Coordinates of C-alpha atoms in Angstrom, one line a residue:
M1 CA 49.0 -57.9 130.3
W2 CA 48.4 -60.4 127.5
S3 CA 46.4 -57.8 125.5
G4 CA 49.2 -55.2 126.0
R5 CA 51.8 -57.8 124.8
L6 CA 49.7 -58.7 121.8
N7 CA 49.1 -55.0 120.9
K8 CA 52.8 -54.3 121.1
A9 CA 53.5 -57.3 118.8
R10 CA 50.9 -56.0 116.3
R11 CA 52.9 -52.7 116.1
G12 CA 56.1 -54.8 115.6
E13 CA 57.7 -53.5 118.8
L14 CA 57.7 -56.6 120.9
A15 CA 61.2 -58.0 121.2
F16 CA 61.9 -61.7 121.1
P17 CA 65.1 -63.8 120.8
L18 CA 66.6 -63.5 117.3
P19 CA 67.8 -66.4 115.2
S20 CA 71.3 -66.9 114.0
G21 CA 72.4 -64.2 111.6
Y22 CA 70.7 -61.3 113.4
V23 CA 71.7 -59.0 116.2
R24 CA 69.8 -56.4 118.2
R25 CA 71.4 -53.0 118.5
P26 CA 71.2 -51.0 121.7
S27 CA 68.5 -48.9 120.1
G28 CA 66.3 -52.0 119.7
Q29 CA 66.7 -52.1 115.9
V30 CA 67.2 -55.5 114.4
A31 CA 70.2 -55.8 112.0
L32 CA 72.2 -58.5 110.2
D33 CA 75.0 -60.0 112.1
P34 CA 78.1 -57.8 111.6
D35 CA 80.2 -60.9 111.1
E36 CA 80.5 -61.6 107.4
Q37 CA 81.2 -65.3 107.8
V38 CA 77.9 -65.7 109.7
Q39 CA 76.0 -64.1 106.9
T40 CA 77.8 -66.1 104.3
V41 CA 76.9 -69.4 106.0
I42 CA 73.2 -68.5 106.3
R43 CA 73.1 -67.6 102.6
V44 CA 74.9 -70.9 101.7
I45 CA 72.3 -72.9 103.6
F46 CA 69.4 -71.3 101.7
A47 CA 71.2 -71.6 98.4
Q48 CA 72.0 -75.3 98.9
F49 CA 68.5 -76.1 100.0
E50 CA 67.2 -74.5 96.8
R51 CA 69.7 -76.6 94.8
L52 CA 69.6 -79.9 96.7
G53 CA 65.9 -79.9 97.8
T54 CA 66.2 -81.8 101.1
L55 CA 67.2 -80.9 104.6
H56 CA 69.4 -83.9 105.0
A57 CA 71.3 -83.2 101.8
V58 CA 72.1 -79.7 103.0
L59 CA 73.3 -81.2 106.3
R60 CA 75.6 -83.6 104.4
Y61 CA 76.9 -80.7 102.3
L62 CA 77.8 -78.7 105.4
V63 CA 79.5 -81.6 107.0
E64 CA 81.4 -82.5 103.8
H65 CA 82.9 -79.0 103.5
D66 CA 83.4 -78.6 107.3
I67 CA 81.1 -75.5 107.5
Q68 CA 80.0 -74.6 111.0
L69 CA 77.2 -72.3 112.2
G70 CA 77.8 -69.1 114.0
I71 CA 75.6 -68.8 117.2
R72 CA 75.4 -65.8 119.5
L73 CA 75.1 -66.8 123.1
R74 CA 71.8 -65.5 124.6
E75 CA 72.7 -65.9 128.4
G76 CA 75.5 -66.4 130.8
P77 CA 78.6 -64.3 131.4
D78 CA 79.6 -64.5 127.7
K79 CA 76.3 -63.3 126.4
G80 CA 76.5 -62.0 122.9
T81 CA 79.8 -63.9 122.2
L82 CA 79.9 -65.6 118.8
E83 CA 80.5 -69.4 119.0
W84 CA 81.0 -71.8 116.0
R85 CA 79.1 -75.0 116.4
R86 CA 78.7 -78.1 114.2
P87 CA 75.5 -78.2 112.2
N88 CA 72.6 -80.5 113.2
R89 CA 69.3 -81.4 111.7
M90 CA 67.1 -79.6 114.2
T91 CA 68.9 -76.3 113.9
L92 CA 68.7 -76.4 110.1
Q93 CA 65.0 -77.3 110.3
T94 CA 64.3 -74.4 112.6
L95 CA 66.3 -72.1 110.4
L96 CA 64.5 -73.0 107.2
H97 CA 61.1 -72.7 108.8
N98 CA 61.8 -69.3 110.4
P99 CA 60.0 -66.4 108.5
A100 CA 62.4 -63.8 109.9
Y101 CA 64.9 -64.7 107.2
A102 CA 62.4 -63.5 104.6
G103 CA 62.0 -60.2 106.5
I104 CA 58.7 -61.2 108.1
Y105 CA 57.9 -60.1 111.7
A106 CA 55.9 -63.0 113.1
Y107 CA 54.4 -63.6 116.5
G108 CA 52.4 -66.6 117.8
R109 CA 54.0 -69.2 115.6
R110 CA 54.6 -71.6 118.5
R111 CA 52.0 -71.7 121.2
V112 CA 51.4 -73.9 124.3
D113 CA 48.6 -76.4 124.0
P114 CA 47.3 -77.2 127.6
R115 CA 46.2 -80.6 126.5
R116 CA 49.8 -81.5 125.5
Q117 CA 51.6 -79.8 128.4
D118 CA 53.1 -81.9 131.2
P119 CA 52.5 -80.1 134.5
A120 CA 55.9 -81.2 135.8
R121 CA 57.6 -79.7 132.6
P122 CA 56.4 -76.2 132.0
S123 CA 58.3 -75.9 128.7
T124 CA 56.4 -78.8 127.0
G125 CA 53.2 -78.7 124.9
R126 CA 54.4 -76.2 122.3
V127 CA 52.7 -76.6 118.9
V128 CA 53.8 -75.0 115.7
R129 CA 50.8 -73.3 114.0
S130 CA 50.2 -72.8 110.3
R131 CA 50.4 -69.3 108.8
D132 CA 46.7 -68.7 109.2
G133 CA 47.0 -69.3 113.0
W134 CA 49.8 -66.8 113.7
H135 CA 48.8 -63.8 115.9
V136 CA 50.9 -61.3 114.0
M137 CA 52.6 -61.3 110.6
I138 CA 54.1 -58.1 109.2
P139 CA 56.2 -58.4 106.1
N140 CA 59.2 -56.2 105.2
V141 CA 60.1 -55.3 108.8
L142 CA 63.3 -57.2 109.3
P143 CA 66.4 -57.3 107.0
A144 CA 66.0 -60.3 104.8
Y145 CA 68.3 -63.0 103.6
I146 CA 65.8 -64.4 101.1
T147 CA 62.6 -63.2 99.4
V148 CA 59.1 -64.0 100.6
A149 CA 58.5 -66.1 97.5
Q150 CA 61.6 -68.2 98.2
F151 CA 60.5 -68.7 101.8
E152 CA 57.1 -69.9 100.6
A153 CA 58.8 -72.2 98.1
N154 CA 61.0 -73.6 100.9
E155 CA 57.9 -74.2 103.1
A156 CA 56.1 -76.0 100.2
K157 CA 59.2 -78.1 99.6
L158 CA 59.6 -79.1 103.2
A159 CA 55.9 -80.1 103.3
A160 CA 56.2 -82.1 100.1
N161 CA 59.2 -84.0 101.6
R162 CA 57.3 -85.3 104.5
A163 CA 56.5 -89.1 104.3
R164 CA 52.7 -88.7 104.2
A165 CA 50.2 -90.2 101.9
E166 CA 49.1 -86.8 100.6
A167 CA 52.7 -85.6 100.1
M168 CA 55.0 -86.3 97.2
G169 CA 57.8 -87.3 99.6
A170 CA 61.6 -86.7 99.3
V171 CA 63.5 -88.3 96.5
R172 CA 64.9 -91.7 97.4
G173 CA 67.3 -94.1 95.7
G174 CA 64.8 -96.7 94.4
P175 CA 64.5 -97.4 90.7
A176 CA 60.9 -96.2 90.4
L177 CA 61.3 -92.9 88.5
T178 CA 57.8 -91.5 89.0
A179 CA 57.5 -92.4 92.6
G180 CA 55.5 -89.7 94.3
L181 CA 54.2 -88.4 90.9
A182 CA 52.0 -91.3 89.9
H183 CA 48.3 -90.7 90.5
C184 CA 45.5 -93.2 90.0
G185 CA 43.3 -92.3 87.0
R186 CA 40.3 -93.9 88.6
C187 CA 40.1 -92.4 92.1
N188 CA 42.7 -89.6 91.6
R189 CA 44.7 -90.6 94.7
R190 CA 48.5 -90.8 94.8
M191 CA 49.8 -94.2 94.0
S192 CA 52.4 -95.8 96.3
V193 CA 55.4 -97.9 95.3
R194 CA 55.8 -101.5 96.2
Y195 CA 59.0 -103.5 95.6
H196 CA 59.5 -107.2 95.1
T197 CA 62.8 -109.0 94.4
Q198 CA 63.4 -111.2 91.4
H199 CA 66.9 -112.7 90.7
S200 CA 68.4 -110.3 93.4
K201 CA 66.9 -107.3 91.5
A202 CA 64.4 -104.9 93.0
L203 CA 61.3 -104.6 90.7
P204 CA 58.9 -101.7 91.6
E205 CA 55.2 -101.7 91.2
Y206 CA 52.7 -98.8 91.4
V207 CA 49.7 -99.7 93.5
C208 CA 46.6 -97.8 94.6
A209 CA 45.5 -99.6 97.7
R210 CA 43.9 -96.8 99.7
D211 CA 40.5 -98.5 99.6
M212 CA 42.0 -101.7 100.9
S213 CA 43.7 -100.0 103.9
N214 CA 41.0 -97.5 104.7
Y215 CA 37.7 -99.2 103.7
G216 CA 38.6 -102.9 103.7
A217 CA 38.1 -103.5 100.0
Q218 CA 38.9 -106.9 98.6
K219 CA 41.4 -105.8 96.0
S220 CA 43.4 -102.8 95.1
C221 CA 42.1 -100.1 92.7
Q222 CA 45.1 -100.5 90.3
L223 CA 48.3 -102.4 90.3
L224 CA 50.9 -102.4 87.5
N225 CA 54.6 -102.8 86.8
S226 CA 56.4 -99.5 86.9
A227 CA 58.7 -100.2 83.9
C228 CA 56.2 -99.4 81.2
V229 CA 55.1 -96.1 82.8
D230 CA 58.7 -95.0 83.6
A231 CA 59.9 -95.7 80.1
F232 CA 57.2 -93.5 78.6
V233 CA 57.8 -90.7 81.1
E234 CA 61.6 -91.0 80.5
Q235 CA 61.2 -90.8 76.7
Q236 CA 59.0 -87.7 77.0
V237 CA 61.2 -85.9 79.5
L238 CA 64.3 -86.5 77.3
A239 CA 62.5 -85.2 74.3
A240 CA 61.5 -82.1 76.2
L241 CA 65.1 -81.5 77.6
T242 CA 67.0 -82.0 74.3
P243 CA 66.2 -78.6 72.7
A244 CA 67.4 -76.8 75.9
A245 CA 70.9 -78.5 75.8
V246 CA 72.9 -75.4 75.2
E247 CA 71.1 -73.4 77.9
V248 CA 71.6 -76.3 80.3
S249 CA 75.3 -76.3 79.6
L250 CA 75.6 -72.6 80.3
R251 CA 73.6 -72.8 83.5
A252 CA 75.6 -75.8 84.6
A253 CA 78.9 -73.9 84.1
D254 CA 77.5 -70.8 85.9
Q255 CA 76.3 -73.0 88.8
V256 CA 79.6 -74.6 89.2
L257 CA 81.4 -71.3 89.2
A258 CA 78.9 -69.7 91.7
E259 CA 79.2 -72.6 94.1
R260 CA 83.0 -72.6 93.9
A261 CA 83.1 -68.8 94.5
E262 CA 80.8 -69.2 97.5
L263 CA 83.1 -71.9 99.0
E264 CA 86.2 -69.7 98.2
R265 CA 84.6 -66.8 100.1
L266 CA 84.0 -69.1 103.1
W267 CA 87.5 -70.3 103.1
S268 CA 89.0 -66.8 102.9
Q269 CA 86.8 -65.8 105.8
R270 CA 87.8 -68.8 107.9
L271 CA 91.5 -68.1 107.1
E272 CA 91.1 -64.5 108.0
R273 CA 89.5 -65.4 111.3
A274 CA 92.2 -67.9 112.2
A275 CA 94.9 -65.3 111.4
Q276 CA 93.2 -62.8 113.5
E277 CA 93.0 -65.3 116.4
A278 CA 96.7 -66.0 116.0
D279 CA 97.6 -62.3 115.9
R280 CA 95.5 -61.6 119.0
A281 CA 97.3 -64.4 120.9
R282 CA 100.6 -63.0 119.8
R283 CA 99.8 -59.5 121.0
S284 CA 98.5 -60.8 124.3
H285 CA 101.7 -62.7 124.8
H286 CA 103.9 -59.6 124.0
L287 CA 101.9 -57.4 126.3
A288 CA 102.4 -59.6 129.3
E289 CA 105.3 -59.0 131.7
P290 CA 108.1 -61.5 131.0
E291 CA 108.8 -62.0 134.7
N292 CA 105.2 -63.2 135.3
R293 CA 105.8 -66.7 134.1
L294 CA 102.5 -68.0 135.4
V295 CA 100.7 -65.8 132.9
V296 CA 103.3 -65.9 130.1
R297 CA 103.3 -69.8 129.9
Q298 CA 99.5 -69.8 129.5
L299 CA 99.6 -67.1 126.8
E300 CA 102.4 -68.8 125.0
K301 CA 100.4 -72.1 125.0
E302 CA 97.3 -70.3 123.5
W303 CA 99.5 -68.6 120.9
E304 CA 101.0 -72.0 119.8
E305 CA 97.5 -73.5 119.6
A306 CA 96.2 -70.6 117.5
L307 CA 99.2 -70.9 115.2
A308 CA 98.7 -74.7 114.9
A309 CA 95.0 -74.2 114.1
H310 CA 95.9 -71.6 111.4
Q311 CA 98.4 -73.9 109.9
R312 CA 96.0 -76.9 109.7
L313 CA 93.4 -74.6 108.1
R314 CA 95.9 -73.4 105.6
E315 CA 96.8 -77.0 104.7
D316 CA 93.1 -77.9 104.4
Y317 CA 92.6 -74.9 102.1
D318 CA 95.5 -76.0 99.9
R319 CA 94.0 -79.5 99.5
F320 CA 90.6 -77.9 98.6
T321 CA 92.2 -75.7 96.0
R322 CA 94.1 -78.6 94.4
S323 CA 90.9 -80.7 94.2
S324 CA 88.5 -77.9 93.3
P325 CA 90.1 -75.0 91.5
H326 CA 88.0 -71.8 91.7
I327 CA 87.9 -71.3 87.9
L328 CA 86.9 -73.5 85.0
T329 CA 89.4 -74.3 82.4
E330 CA 88.5 -74.2 78.7
A331 CA 88.7 -78.0 78.6
E332 CA 86.2 -78.3 81.5
R333 CA 83.9 -75.8 79.8
Q334 CA 84.0 -77.9 76.6
T335 CA 83.3 -81.1 78.6
I336 CA 80.3 -79.5 80.2
T337 CA 79.0 -78.3 76.9
A338 CA 79.5 -81.7 75.3
L339 CA 77.8 -83.6 78.2
A340 CA 74.8 -81.2 78.1
G341 CA 74.6 -81.7 74.3
D342 CA 74.2 -85.4 74.8
I343 CA 71.3 -85.4 77.2
E344 CA 70.4 -89.1 76.6
G345 CA 74.0 -90.2 77.2
L346 CA 74.3 -88.1 80.3
W347 CA 70.9 -89.6 81.5
R348 CA 72.1 -93.2 81.1
A349 CA 75.6 -92.7 82.4
H350 CA 76.7 -94.9 85.3
S351 CA 77.5 -91.8 87.3
T352 CA 73.9 -90.6 87.1
T353 CA 72.0 -92.1 90.0
A354 CA 68.3 -92.9 90.2
A355 CA 67.9 -90.0 92.6
D356 CA 69.4 -87.6 90.0
R357 CA 66.9 -88.8 87.4
K358 CA 64.0 -88.3 89.8
E359 CA 65.1 -84.8 90.6
I360 CA 65.2 -83.9 86.9
I361 CA 61.8 -85.4 86.3
R362 CA 60.3 -83.6 89.3
G363 CA 61.7 -80.3 88.0
V364 CA 59.6 -80.5 84.8
V365 CA 56.6 -82.8 85.7
D366 CA 53.9 -82.1 88.2
K367 CA 52.2 -85.5 88.2
V368 CA 51.6 -88.6 86.1
V369 CA 48.0 -89.9 85.8
V370 CA 47.9 -93.7 85.2
T371 CA 44.7 -95.6 84.1
V372 CA 44.6 -99.3 83.3
L373 CA 41.9 -100.0 80.7
G374 CA 39.9 -102.8 82.4
T375 CA 42.2 -105.7 83.3
S376 CA 44.0 -105.7 79.9
E377 CA 47.5 -104.9 79.1
R378 CA 46.7 -101.4 77.8
V379 CA 47.5 -98.4 80.1
K380 CA 46.7 -94.8 79.5
V381 CA 49.3 -92.4 80.8
T382 CA 48.9 -88.6 81.0
I383 CA 51.8 -86.4 81.9
V384 CA 50.9 -83.1 83.5
W385 CA 53.9 -80.8 83.0
A386 CA 55.0 -78.0 85.3
G387 CA 53.6 -75.4 83.0
G388 CA 50.2 -77.0 83.0
T389 CA 50.3 -78.6 79.6
T390 CA 49.6 -82.3 79.2
T391 CA 50.9 -85.2 77.1
A392 CA 48.9 -88.4 76.8
G393 CA 49.9 -91.8 75.5
E394 CA 49.2 -95.5 75.8
V395 CA 51.7 -98.1 77.0
I396 CA 51.7 -101.9 77.3
R397 CA 52.1 -103.5 80.7
P398 CA 52.7 -107.2 81.5
V399 CA 49.7 -109.2 82.7
Q400 CA 49.4 -112.6 84.4
R401 CA 47.2 -114.5 81.9
L402 CA 46.7 -114.5 78.2
E403 CA 43.0 -114.1 78.8
Q404 CA 43.6 -110.6 80.0
L405 CA 45.1 -109.5 76.7
S406 CA 42.8 -107.2 74.7
Y407 CA 43.5 -109.1 71.5
Y408 CA 43.0 -112.6 73.1
P409 CA 39.9 -113.3 70.9
Q410 CA 41.9 -112.5 67.7
L411 CA 44.8 -114.6 69.0
T412 CA 42.6 -117.7 69.5
D413 CA 40.9 -117.3 66.2
R414 CA 44.3 -117.0 64.5
I415 CA 45.6 -120.2 66.2
R416 CA 42.5 -122.1 65.1
Q417 CA 43.0 -120.9 61.5
L418 CA 46.7 -121.9 61.4
A419 CA 46.0 -125.3 63.2
D420 CA 43.3 -126.1 60.6
Q421 CA 46.0 -125.6 57.9
G422 CA 48.0 -128.4 59.5
I423 CA 50.8 -126.1 61.0
G424 CA 52.4 -127.3 64.2
A425 CA 53.0 -125.4 67.4
S426 CA 56.4 -124.1 66.5
G427 CA 55.3 -122.9 63.1
I428 CA 52.3 -121.2 64.7
A429 CA 54.6 -119.5 67.2
D430 CA 56.7 -118.2 64.3
R431 CA 53.6 -116.9 62.5
L432 CA 52.3 -115.1 65.6
E433 CA 55.6 -113.4 66.2
T434 CA 55.7 -112.2 62.6
E435 CA 52.1 -110.9 62.8
G436 CA 52.8 -108.9 66.0
F437 CA 51.2 -111.0 68.7
R438 CA 53.1 -110.7 72.0
P439 CA 52.9 -112.8 75.2
A440 CA 51.1 -111.7 78.4
K441 CA 54.2 -111.1 80.6
G442 CA 56.2 -109.2 78.0
G443 CA 58.7 -110.4 75.5
K444 CA 58.9 -110.7 71.8
R445 CA 57.5 -114.2 71.2
I446 CA 54.8 -116.5 72.3
S447 CA 56.5 -119.8 72.9
A448 CA 55.6 -123.1 71.2
A449 CA 54.7 -124.6 74.6
T450 CA 52.2 -121.8 75.2
V451 CA 50.8 -122.3 71.7
R452 CA 50.5 -126.1 72.3
D453 CA 48.7 -125.5 75.6
L454 CA 46.3 -123.1 73.9
M455 CA 45.7 -125.6 71.1
R456 CA 44.9 -128.3 73.7
R457 CA 42.4 -126.0 75.5
L458 CA 40.8 -124.9 72.2
A459 CA 40.6 -128.6 71.0
C460 CA 42.6 -127.8 67.9
P461 CA 44.2 -130.5 65.8
A462 CA 47.8 -131.2 66.8
G463 CA 49.1 -130.2 63.4
R464 CA 51.6 -132.0 61.3
V465 CA 54.7 -133.8 62.7
H466 CA 58.0 -133.0 61.0
P467 CA 59.4 -136.2 59.3
H468 CA 62.3 -137.9 61.0
R469 CA 65.7 -138.7 59.5
P470 CA 65.5 -142.2 58.0
A471 CA 66.7 -145.0 60.3
P472 CA 69.6 -147.2 59.4
P473 CA 68.7 -150.2 57.2
G474 CA 67.1 -153.0 59.2
E475 CA 66.2 -150.7 62.2
E476 CA 63.1 -148.9 60.7
P477 CA 60.1 -148.8 63.0
G478 CA 58.1 -152.0 62.5
P479 CA 54.4 -152.7 63.0
N480 CA 53.1 -151.2 66.3
E481 CA 56.3 -149.1 66.7
W482 CA 56.4 -145.3 66.8
W483 CA 58.8 -142.5 66.8
L484 CA 58.2 -140.5 70.0
K485 CA 57.0 -137.4 68.2
H486 CA 54.5 -139.5 66.2
L487 CA 53.3 -141.2 69.3
A488 CA 53.0 -137.8 71.1
A489 CA 50.9 -136.5 68.2
E490 CA 48.7 -139.6 68.2
L491 CA 48.1 -139.3 72.0
D492 CA 47.8 -135.4 71.8
M493 CA 50.5 -134.9 74.5
T494 CA 54.0 -133.6 74.8
T495 CA 57.2 -135.7 74.3
S496 CA 58.4 -134.7 77.8
T497 CA 55.4 -136.6 79.3
L498 CA 56.3 -139.6 77.2
Y499 CA 59.8 -139.6 78.5
A500 CA 58.4 -139.5 82.1
W501 CA 56.2 -142.5 81.3
I502 CA 59.2 -144.3 79.7
N503 CA 61.2 -143.8 82.9
R504 CA 58.3 -145.2 84.9
G505 CA 58.1 -148.3 82.7
W506 CA 54.7 -147.6 81.2
I507 CA 56.0 -147.6 77.7
T508 CA 58.4 -150.1 76.1
T509 CA 61.2 -148.7 73.9
R510 CA 64.3 -149.6 72.0
R511 CA 67.2 -147.5 70.8
E512 CA 68.9 -147.2 67.5
S513 CA 72.3 -148.8 67.2
H514 CA 73.8 -145.8 65.3
W515 CA 73.9 -142.1 65.9
P516 CA 71.7 -140.2 67.0
H517 CA 70.5 -143.3 68.9
R518 CA 66.8 -142.3 68.9
L519 CA 64.2 -144.0 70.9
I520 CA 61.5 -146.1 69.2
A521 CA 58.4 -146.9 71.3
H522 CA 56.3 -150.0 71.0
A523 CA 52.5 -149.6 71.4
N524 CA 49.8 -151.9 69.8
Q525 CA 46.1 -151.1 69.8
R526 CA 45.5 -152.4 73.3
E527 CA 48.5 -150.4 74.7
L528 CA 47.4 -147.3 72.8
A529 CA 44.0 -147.6 74.5
E530 CA 45.6 -147.9 77.9
L531 CA 47.8 -144.9 77.2
R532 CA 44.8 -142.9 76.2
E533 CA 43.0 -143.9 79.3
R534 CA 46.0 -143.0 81.4
R535 CA 46.1 -139.6 79.6
T536 CA 42.6 -138.7 80.7
R537 CA 43.4 -139.3 84.4
P538 CA 43.8 -136.1 86.5
P539 CA 47.2 -134.9 87.8
G540 CA 48.2 -136.6 91.0
W541 CA 46.0 -139.6 90.5
Y542 CA 48.8 -142.1 91.0
S543 CA 50.1 -140.3 94.1
R544 CA 46.7 -140.4 95.7
R545 CA 46.3 -144.0 94.7
I546 CA 49.6 -144.9 96.5
W547 CA 48.5 -143.0 99.7
T548 CA 45.0 -144.6 99.6
D549 CA 46.4 -148.2 99.2
T550 CA 48.9 -147.6 102.0
A551 CA 46.2 -146.3 104.3
E552 CA 44.0 -149.3 103.6
T553 CA 46.8 -151.8 104.1
T554 CA 47.8 -150.1 107.4
G555 CA 44.2 -150.2 108.6
Q556 CA 43.9 -153.9 107.8
Q557 CA 47.0 -154.7 109.9
T558 CA 45.9 -152.7 112.8
P559 CA 44.4 -155.0 115.5

C-alpha cells in the first residue's frame, strides 16, 4: 500500500489537502480559488514579505490594514464554505514555506519520526524535511502565485532570519548597523553584537567569542567598538547609493502607487462582498411569507446586521481614502524626487530608524570582514558587496591604553624631545594636537594630565613653570616660601595633591590679602626633605598605618 501511494505521488496523481488559495474541481484538477479576494490576499502576503523581509512585519501589515485570510472548510456540514479569519503567525509561516504556491507538487515534506512521536498522541512527531529529503518534487504542475526563484528567495530569507549563530538574523532596532554582517577576519566566523550602557546610551561592540564559548579560550578572538566600522560602512554605502538617486525616486513612487492600488483593490472587493451579503439578506427577507413572523423576524435581523456591516465598512473605506489617496499628486512626486536626491539627508532624518538603515545596508552588502591589527588601534575593514566586488579600508578604533597605540614609540620620543626643550605639560599637549597625535580612547587632544603622567613615567624633566602675577608690595614670597606651582614643580607632583596635603595640615600656607588671594606655601630645606620622603610612599600607606596602629592598640587592651 505504501509503495502504491508513493508511485501515485510520483505521477502527481495523489490528492492531498490544498492550502488556502486553491480548490479541487470535481474532475480532480487543482485550480486557483475562484474568489478574487482570496487570490488578492495571497498575492499581497507574498508581495509584502518581499518588501518587508520578515514574517512578523507582514503580520503587522495585515493587522494594520484589517486584512483577513480566506479559508475553505475541509470537514463538517459546511465543507467547502469560505470563512474569513484573522491572520496569525503560524498560518503565515506555513503559507510562506509551502511550495505549492510556486507551482511545485511536493510529497513527503512532513514525515513522522518515531523517536519523537508520543504513543498517546498519534498526530505528534512530525518533522519538516529539507528539499533533499522530499519523496516527490514535480515543478510546474500546480497553478502558481509566485515563481520558483521567488520561493527559493523566500526560503533563504526565512532561514537567514532565524536567531542562529550561522544565520544573519532578522533586522532589529539596535544602533549597530552591520549586525549580522560583521565577520571576523581571523577565524572567518560571524561576529555577535554586545551592548553596554554609558550615560543611559546603548553602545554596541562587535565581538568574536566563539572560541571562549565552544572551546573555553581565555579571551575573545576580537573585540572592538562598532562606531568606527559602522561609520566606514555607512560612508561607502551612501557613496554607492548617491548616483542612483533618480532611479530610487522613480522606483519609490512606483512602489507607493502599486501598494495603494493593491489596497484599493482589496477594499473594493470587501465592499462588493458586503453589498452582496446585504442584498442576499434583503432577497431572503422578501421571499419569506409575511405571515410567518417567526422566520421574518430572524431574516429582518440578519438584513439589518448585513446593512450595518456594509455601512461600517463604507465608513472605514472613506477614512482610508482620506488618509491615503490612491494617486500621487504632483507635489508628492516632487517631494519623493527631492528626498531621493538628498540621500544623506534622508539617511540621517529623524524619521529614518536604525532598522531602515540596516535594511538598506543589507540590500547592497553581503558581509563586512573586520580584522584588528594586533592589539593596536588600527582596524582593516573589507566590504563584500552584493555583486561580489570588494572595498577595503582602514579605520581607527578606541583602545584602553596608550601603550596599545601603533605610534606609542613615536609619541614617547616626541614627549622627551619637547620636555628637554623646557616645555611644560600644557605646551606639549598643544604641540601633540597640532602634530596629529590622538589619545587612546578617541578624541582630538591628549590632555595635559595624560602628558604629565607620561612625563613622570618616562622620568622627563617637569618643564618650565609659567611666571606668576606679581604679588602686592610687602606680600612677595620670602625665604623658604613658594608659590604652589613652583613647589609642585620642585617636588615633581601635581598641584591637586598639594591642595590635599594642605587640607591635611602637612603644609603650612598663607593667603594674599588682595585679589586673587593666592596661597603661598612655607617649606624650608628640612620640610622639603620630609615632603620628598612623603612623596615616595606608596598610595594607601597612611590608611594602612591607621588600621595597623588601631589593631595593635586593640590587641594591647584585650586581656
